[in-house]
Coordinates of C-alpha atoms in Angstrom, one line a residue:
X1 CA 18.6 -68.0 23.1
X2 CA 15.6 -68.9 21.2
X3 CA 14.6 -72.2 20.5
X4 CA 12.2 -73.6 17.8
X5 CA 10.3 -76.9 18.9
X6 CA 9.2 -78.9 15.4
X7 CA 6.8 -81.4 16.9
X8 CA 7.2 -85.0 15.3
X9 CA 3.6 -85.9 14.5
X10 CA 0.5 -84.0 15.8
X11 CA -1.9 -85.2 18.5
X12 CA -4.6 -87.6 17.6
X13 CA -7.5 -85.0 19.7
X14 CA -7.3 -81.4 19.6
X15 CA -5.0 -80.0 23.0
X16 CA -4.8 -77.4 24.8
X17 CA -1.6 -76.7 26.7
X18 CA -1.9 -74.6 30.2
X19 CA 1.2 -72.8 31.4
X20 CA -0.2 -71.6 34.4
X21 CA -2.8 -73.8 36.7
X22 CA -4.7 -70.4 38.8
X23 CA -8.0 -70.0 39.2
X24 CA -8.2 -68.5 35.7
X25 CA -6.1 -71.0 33.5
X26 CA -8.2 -73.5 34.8
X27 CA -11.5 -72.6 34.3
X28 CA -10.5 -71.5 30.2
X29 CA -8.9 -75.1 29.9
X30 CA -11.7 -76.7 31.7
X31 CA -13.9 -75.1 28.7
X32 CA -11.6 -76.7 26.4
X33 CA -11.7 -80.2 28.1
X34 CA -15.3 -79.9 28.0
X35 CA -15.5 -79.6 24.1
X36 CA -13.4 -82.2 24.0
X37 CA -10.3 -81.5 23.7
X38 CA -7.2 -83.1 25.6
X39 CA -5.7 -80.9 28.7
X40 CA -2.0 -81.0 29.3
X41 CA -0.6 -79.0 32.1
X42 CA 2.8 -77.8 32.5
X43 CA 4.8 -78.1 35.2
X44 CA 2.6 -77.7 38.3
X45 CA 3.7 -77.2 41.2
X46 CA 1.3 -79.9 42.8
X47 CA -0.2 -82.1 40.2
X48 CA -3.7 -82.9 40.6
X49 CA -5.3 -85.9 38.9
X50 CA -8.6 -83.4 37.4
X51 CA -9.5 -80.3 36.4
X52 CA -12.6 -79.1 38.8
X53 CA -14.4 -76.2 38.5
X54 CA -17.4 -74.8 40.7
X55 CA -20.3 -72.5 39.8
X56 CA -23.2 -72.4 41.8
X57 CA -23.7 -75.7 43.1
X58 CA -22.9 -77.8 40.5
X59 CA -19.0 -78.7 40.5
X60 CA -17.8 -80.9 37.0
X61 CA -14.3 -82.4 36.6
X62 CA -12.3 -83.4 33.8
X63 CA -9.0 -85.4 33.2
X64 CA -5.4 -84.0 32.4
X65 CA -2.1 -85.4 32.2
X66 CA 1.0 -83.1 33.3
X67 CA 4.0 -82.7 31.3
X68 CA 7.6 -82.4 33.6
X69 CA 9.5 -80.5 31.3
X70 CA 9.1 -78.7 28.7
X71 CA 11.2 -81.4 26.0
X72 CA 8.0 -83.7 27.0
X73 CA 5.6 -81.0 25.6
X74 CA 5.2 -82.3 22.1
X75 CA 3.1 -81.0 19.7
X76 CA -0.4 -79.1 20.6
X77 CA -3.1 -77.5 19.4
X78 CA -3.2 -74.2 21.0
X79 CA -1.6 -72.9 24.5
X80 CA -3.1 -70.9 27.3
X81 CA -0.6 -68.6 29.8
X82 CA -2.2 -68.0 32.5
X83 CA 0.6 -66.9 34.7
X84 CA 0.9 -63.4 36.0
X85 CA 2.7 -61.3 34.1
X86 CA 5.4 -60.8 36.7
X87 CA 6.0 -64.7 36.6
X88 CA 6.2 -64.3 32.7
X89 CA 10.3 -64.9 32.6
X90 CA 9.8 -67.8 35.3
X91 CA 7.9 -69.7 32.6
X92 CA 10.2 -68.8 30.0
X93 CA 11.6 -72.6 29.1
X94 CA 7.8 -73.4 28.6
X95 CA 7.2 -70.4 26.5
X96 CA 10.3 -71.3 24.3
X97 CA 8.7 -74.9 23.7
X98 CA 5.9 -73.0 21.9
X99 CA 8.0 -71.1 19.6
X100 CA 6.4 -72.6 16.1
X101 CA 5.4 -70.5 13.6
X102 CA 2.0 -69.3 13.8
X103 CA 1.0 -71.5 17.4
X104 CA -1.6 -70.2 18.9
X105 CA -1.0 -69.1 22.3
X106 CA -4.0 -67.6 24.4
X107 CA -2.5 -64.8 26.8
X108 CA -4.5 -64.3 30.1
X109 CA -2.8 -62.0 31.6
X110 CA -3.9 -58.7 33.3
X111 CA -2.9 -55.3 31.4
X112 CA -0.5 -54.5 28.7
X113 CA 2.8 -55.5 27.0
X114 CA 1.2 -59.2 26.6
X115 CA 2.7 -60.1 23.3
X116 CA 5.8 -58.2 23.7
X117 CA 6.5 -60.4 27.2
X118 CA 5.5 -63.8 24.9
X119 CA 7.9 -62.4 21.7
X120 CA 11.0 -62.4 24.3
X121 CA 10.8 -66.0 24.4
X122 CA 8.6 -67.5 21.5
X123 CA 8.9 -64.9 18.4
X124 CA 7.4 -67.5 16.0
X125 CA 4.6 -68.0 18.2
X126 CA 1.2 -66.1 18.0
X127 CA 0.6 -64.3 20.9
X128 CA -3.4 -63.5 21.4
X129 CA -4.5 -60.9 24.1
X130 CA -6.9 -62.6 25.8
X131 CA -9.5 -60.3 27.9
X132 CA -11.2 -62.2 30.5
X133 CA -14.4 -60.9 32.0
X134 CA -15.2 -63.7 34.7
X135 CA -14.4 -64.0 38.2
X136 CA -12.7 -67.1 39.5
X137 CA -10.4 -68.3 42.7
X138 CA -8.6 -71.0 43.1
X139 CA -9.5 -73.4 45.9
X140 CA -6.9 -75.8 45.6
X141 CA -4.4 -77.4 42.9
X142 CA -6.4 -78.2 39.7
X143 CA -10.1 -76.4 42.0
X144 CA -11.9 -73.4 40.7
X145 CA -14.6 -71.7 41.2
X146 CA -16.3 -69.6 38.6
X147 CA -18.4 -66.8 38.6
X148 CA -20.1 -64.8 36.0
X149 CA -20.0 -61.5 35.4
X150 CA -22.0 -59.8 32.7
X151 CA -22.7 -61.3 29.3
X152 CA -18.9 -62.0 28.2
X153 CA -16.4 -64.2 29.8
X154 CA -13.9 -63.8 27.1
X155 CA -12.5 -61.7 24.5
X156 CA -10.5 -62.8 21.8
X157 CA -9.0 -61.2 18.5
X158 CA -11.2 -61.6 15.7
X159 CA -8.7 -64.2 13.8
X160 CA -8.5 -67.0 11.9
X161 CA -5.5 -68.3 13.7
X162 CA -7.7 -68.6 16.7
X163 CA -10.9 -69.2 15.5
X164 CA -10.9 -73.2 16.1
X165 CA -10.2 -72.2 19.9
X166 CA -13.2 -70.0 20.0
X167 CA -15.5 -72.2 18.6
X168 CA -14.2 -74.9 21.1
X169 CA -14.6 -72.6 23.9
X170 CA -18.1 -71.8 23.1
X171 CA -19.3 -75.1 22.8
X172 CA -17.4 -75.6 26.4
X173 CA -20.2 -73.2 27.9
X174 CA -17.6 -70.2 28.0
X175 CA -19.7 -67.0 26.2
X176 CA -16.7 -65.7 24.1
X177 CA -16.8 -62.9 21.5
X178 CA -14.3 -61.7 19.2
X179 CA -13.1 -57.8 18.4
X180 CA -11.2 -56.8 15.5
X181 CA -10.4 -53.8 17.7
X182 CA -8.1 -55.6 20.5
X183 CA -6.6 -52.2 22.0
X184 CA -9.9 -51.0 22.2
X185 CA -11.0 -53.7 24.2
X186 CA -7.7 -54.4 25.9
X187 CA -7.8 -50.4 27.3
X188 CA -11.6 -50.7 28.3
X189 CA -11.0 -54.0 30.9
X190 CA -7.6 -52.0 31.8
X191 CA -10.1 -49.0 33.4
X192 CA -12.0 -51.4 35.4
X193 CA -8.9 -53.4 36.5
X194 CA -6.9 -49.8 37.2
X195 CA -9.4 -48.5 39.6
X196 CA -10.1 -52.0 41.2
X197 CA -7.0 -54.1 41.5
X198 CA -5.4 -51.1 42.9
X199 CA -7.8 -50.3 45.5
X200 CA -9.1 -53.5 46.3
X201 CA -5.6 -54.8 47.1
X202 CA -4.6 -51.6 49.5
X203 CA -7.5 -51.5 51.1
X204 CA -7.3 -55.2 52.1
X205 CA -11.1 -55.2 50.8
X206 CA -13.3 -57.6 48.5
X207 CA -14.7 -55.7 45.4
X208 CA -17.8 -54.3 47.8
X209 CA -15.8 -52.0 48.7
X210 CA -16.4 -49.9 45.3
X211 CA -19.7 -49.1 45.9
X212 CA -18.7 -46.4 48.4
X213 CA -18.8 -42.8 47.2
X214 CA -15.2 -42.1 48.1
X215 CA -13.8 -45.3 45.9
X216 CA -16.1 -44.4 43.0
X217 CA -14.5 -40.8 43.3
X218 CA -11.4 -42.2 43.4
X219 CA -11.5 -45.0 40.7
X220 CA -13.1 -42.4 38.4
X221 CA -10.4 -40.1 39.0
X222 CA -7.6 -43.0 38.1
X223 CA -10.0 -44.2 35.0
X224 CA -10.0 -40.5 33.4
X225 CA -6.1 -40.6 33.8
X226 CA -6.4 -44.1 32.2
X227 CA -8.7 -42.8 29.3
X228 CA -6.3 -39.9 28.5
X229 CA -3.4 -42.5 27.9
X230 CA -5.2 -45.0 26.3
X231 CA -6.3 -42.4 23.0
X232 CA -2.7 -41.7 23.0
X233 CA -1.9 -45.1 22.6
X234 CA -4.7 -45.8 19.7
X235 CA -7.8 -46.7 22.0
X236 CA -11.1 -45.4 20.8
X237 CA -12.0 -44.6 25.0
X238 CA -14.3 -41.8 25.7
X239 CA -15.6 -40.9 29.1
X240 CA -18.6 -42.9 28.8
X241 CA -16.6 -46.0 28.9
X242 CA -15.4 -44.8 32.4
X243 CA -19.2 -44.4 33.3
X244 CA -19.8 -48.1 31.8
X245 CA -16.7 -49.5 33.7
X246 CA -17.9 -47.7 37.0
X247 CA -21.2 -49.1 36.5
X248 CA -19.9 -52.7 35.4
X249 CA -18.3 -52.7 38.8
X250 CA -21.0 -52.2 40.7
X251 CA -22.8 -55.3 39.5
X252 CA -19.6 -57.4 40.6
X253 CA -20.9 -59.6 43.9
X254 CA -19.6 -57.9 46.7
X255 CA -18.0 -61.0 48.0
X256 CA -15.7 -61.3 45.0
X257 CA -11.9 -61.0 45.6
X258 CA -10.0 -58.7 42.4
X259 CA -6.5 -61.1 41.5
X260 CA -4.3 -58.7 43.4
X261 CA -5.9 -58.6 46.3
X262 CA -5.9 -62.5 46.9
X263 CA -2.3 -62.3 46.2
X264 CA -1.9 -59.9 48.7
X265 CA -3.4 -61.9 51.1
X266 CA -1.8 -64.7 50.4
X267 CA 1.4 -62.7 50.8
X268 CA 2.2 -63.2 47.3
X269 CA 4.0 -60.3 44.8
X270 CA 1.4 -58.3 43.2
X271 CA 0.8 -58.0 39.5
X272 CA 1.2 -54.0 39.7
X273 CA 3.5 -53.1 37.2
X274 CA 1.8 -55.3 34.2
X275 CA -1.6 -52.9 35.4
X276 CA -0.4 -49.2 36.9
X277 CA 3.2 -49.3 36.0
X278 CA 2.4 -49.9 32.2
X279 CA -0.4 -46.7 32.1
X280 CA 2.7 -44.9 33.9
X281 CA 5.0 -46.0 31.4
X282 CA 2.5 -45.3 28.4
X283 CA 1.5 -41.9 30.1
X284 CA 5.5 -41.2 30.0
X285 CA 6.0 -42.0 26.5
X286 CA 3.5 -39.3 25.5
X287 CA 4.4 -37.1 28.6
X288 CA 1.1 -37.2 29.7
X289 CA 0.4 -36.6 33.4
X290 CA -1.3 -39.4 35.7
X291 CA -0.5 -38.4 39.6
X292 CA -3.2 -40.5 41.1
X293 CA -1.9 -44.0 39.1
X294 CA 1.4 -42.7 39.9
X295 CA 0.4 -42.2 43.6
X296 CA -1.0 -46.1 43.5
X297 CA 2.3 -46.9 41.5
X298 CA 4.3 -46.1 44.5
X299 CA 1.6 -47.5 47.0
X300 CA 1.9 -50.4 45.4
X301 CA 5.6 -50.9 44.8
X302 CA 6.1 -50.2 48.3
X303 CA 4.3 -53.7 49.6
X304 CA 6.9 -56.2 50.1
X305 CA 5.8 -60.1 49.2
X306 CA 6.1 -62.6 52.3
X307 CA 6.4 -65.9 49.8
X308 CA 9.6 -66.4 47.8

């Protein structure tokens, strides 16, 4: 059952709420918190007493308080969800204390079917795909570290309802654009983290590993598949986006661990079916043929996680 939180008074600073503390959800909120904006973080597992994040060698730190339960959440300005998309339903009580009309909640998730997952539990809500181009890991509770990739770190829609988070994250140091386009851009990241995620993760190999001519032979094969599905689904793709994704890749530092493959070495369950299982589920609905994602589907299904 749905249910509608109508906060009681609004919060005397602009905050953000994190559902999700990773390496990703704390580097966005860290942006926020650097603006100026209060961070409140939802039941963590391990509460830390400060956001820190590293890039380079400079490492800043800012203060959050932690809510228990989602009945303490009270009002807020916008949310971030930053869990994988596979932990989506164990969040749901938190996603339900954000069901206002028209909240603005921030969803950094990997692949497809983000507002769809966020409408099971918060219909009011409004859920914004939120692409992110950065690298981060997470150290330890409430430690990041950041690194940049490109000239974007974030994508958002190109809305009003979102437009006061944008500005903050800017003037937090995040480079954020907007896109009136969202499926567009939300198909062109999916290429990169098709190929990428996949591979990475079965290989048991850092993102170096796509440099060598039989990955980029494979990861273009998977992208092409990925391309085909995506202009079914609405996506203005071409095969010069796979050419720019392949070559986006290859300025990645070698060193840098793809999200599925520090889950899988952490023993963790892998984000596949948000990622490969959605192209296969797309590709289906349009009875479009993808063997190689479907090959990685299976792959990737078959590895068991070690943590509950």
């Amino acid at each position: 059952m749905n249910v509608t939180i109508t906060p009681r008074h609004l919060p005397t600073k602009p905050t953000v709420a994190l559902v999700g503390a990773g390496a990703v959800g704390l580097v966005i909120v860290a942006a926020f918190a650097r603006a100026g904006w209060d961070v409140c973080v939802c039941g963590a597992r391990a509460p830390f007493e400060q956001i820190a994040v590293e890039e380079g060698e400079r490492t800043q730190s800012y203060p959050v308080r932690h809510v228990r339960a989602p009945a303490e959440l009270g009002a807020c300005t916008v949310a971030v969800v930053a869990v994988k998309a596979h932990q989506t339903a164990a969040v749901a009580d938190w996603l339900r204390a954000l069901n206002r009309r028209d909240m603005p909640v921030l969803l950094a998730q990997n692949g497809l079917e983000h507002c769809e997952r966020l409408a099971t539990y918060a219909p009011m809500a409004a859920g914004m795909p939120t692409v992110v181009y950065f690298n981060a890991a997470r150290l330890a509770p409430g430690r990041s570290v950041l690194r940049r990739i490109g000239e974007v770190d974030l994508c958002l829609p190109a809305s009003t309802v979102v437009h006061k988070s944008v500005v903050a994250l800017q003037k937090g140091g995040l480079r954020v654009v907007t896109a009136a386009d969202m499926t567009t851009v939300v198909w062109s990241k999916l290429l990169t983290n098709s190929a990428a995620n996949p591979l990475t993760a079965l290989s048991g190999q850092p993102t170096g590993v796509m440099r060598a001519p039989a990955m980029l032979a494979n990861a273009r094969q998977i992208m092409t598949e990925v391309v085909q599905v995506g202009q079914a689904e609405g996506a203005a793709l071409t095969e010069r986006h796979v050419e720019q994704a392949l070559a986006w890749l290859q300025t990645i530092p070698p060193e840098s661990m793809t999200s599925m493959l520090q889950d899988r070495l952490a023993g963790r369950t892998l984000e596949y079916d948000a990622i490969t299982g959605a192209i296969v589920r797309a590709a289906e609905r349009h009875a479009l043929d993808v063997p190689l994602n479907r090959f990685m589907l299976s792959l990737l299904s078959a590895i068991r996680s070690s943590k509950p």
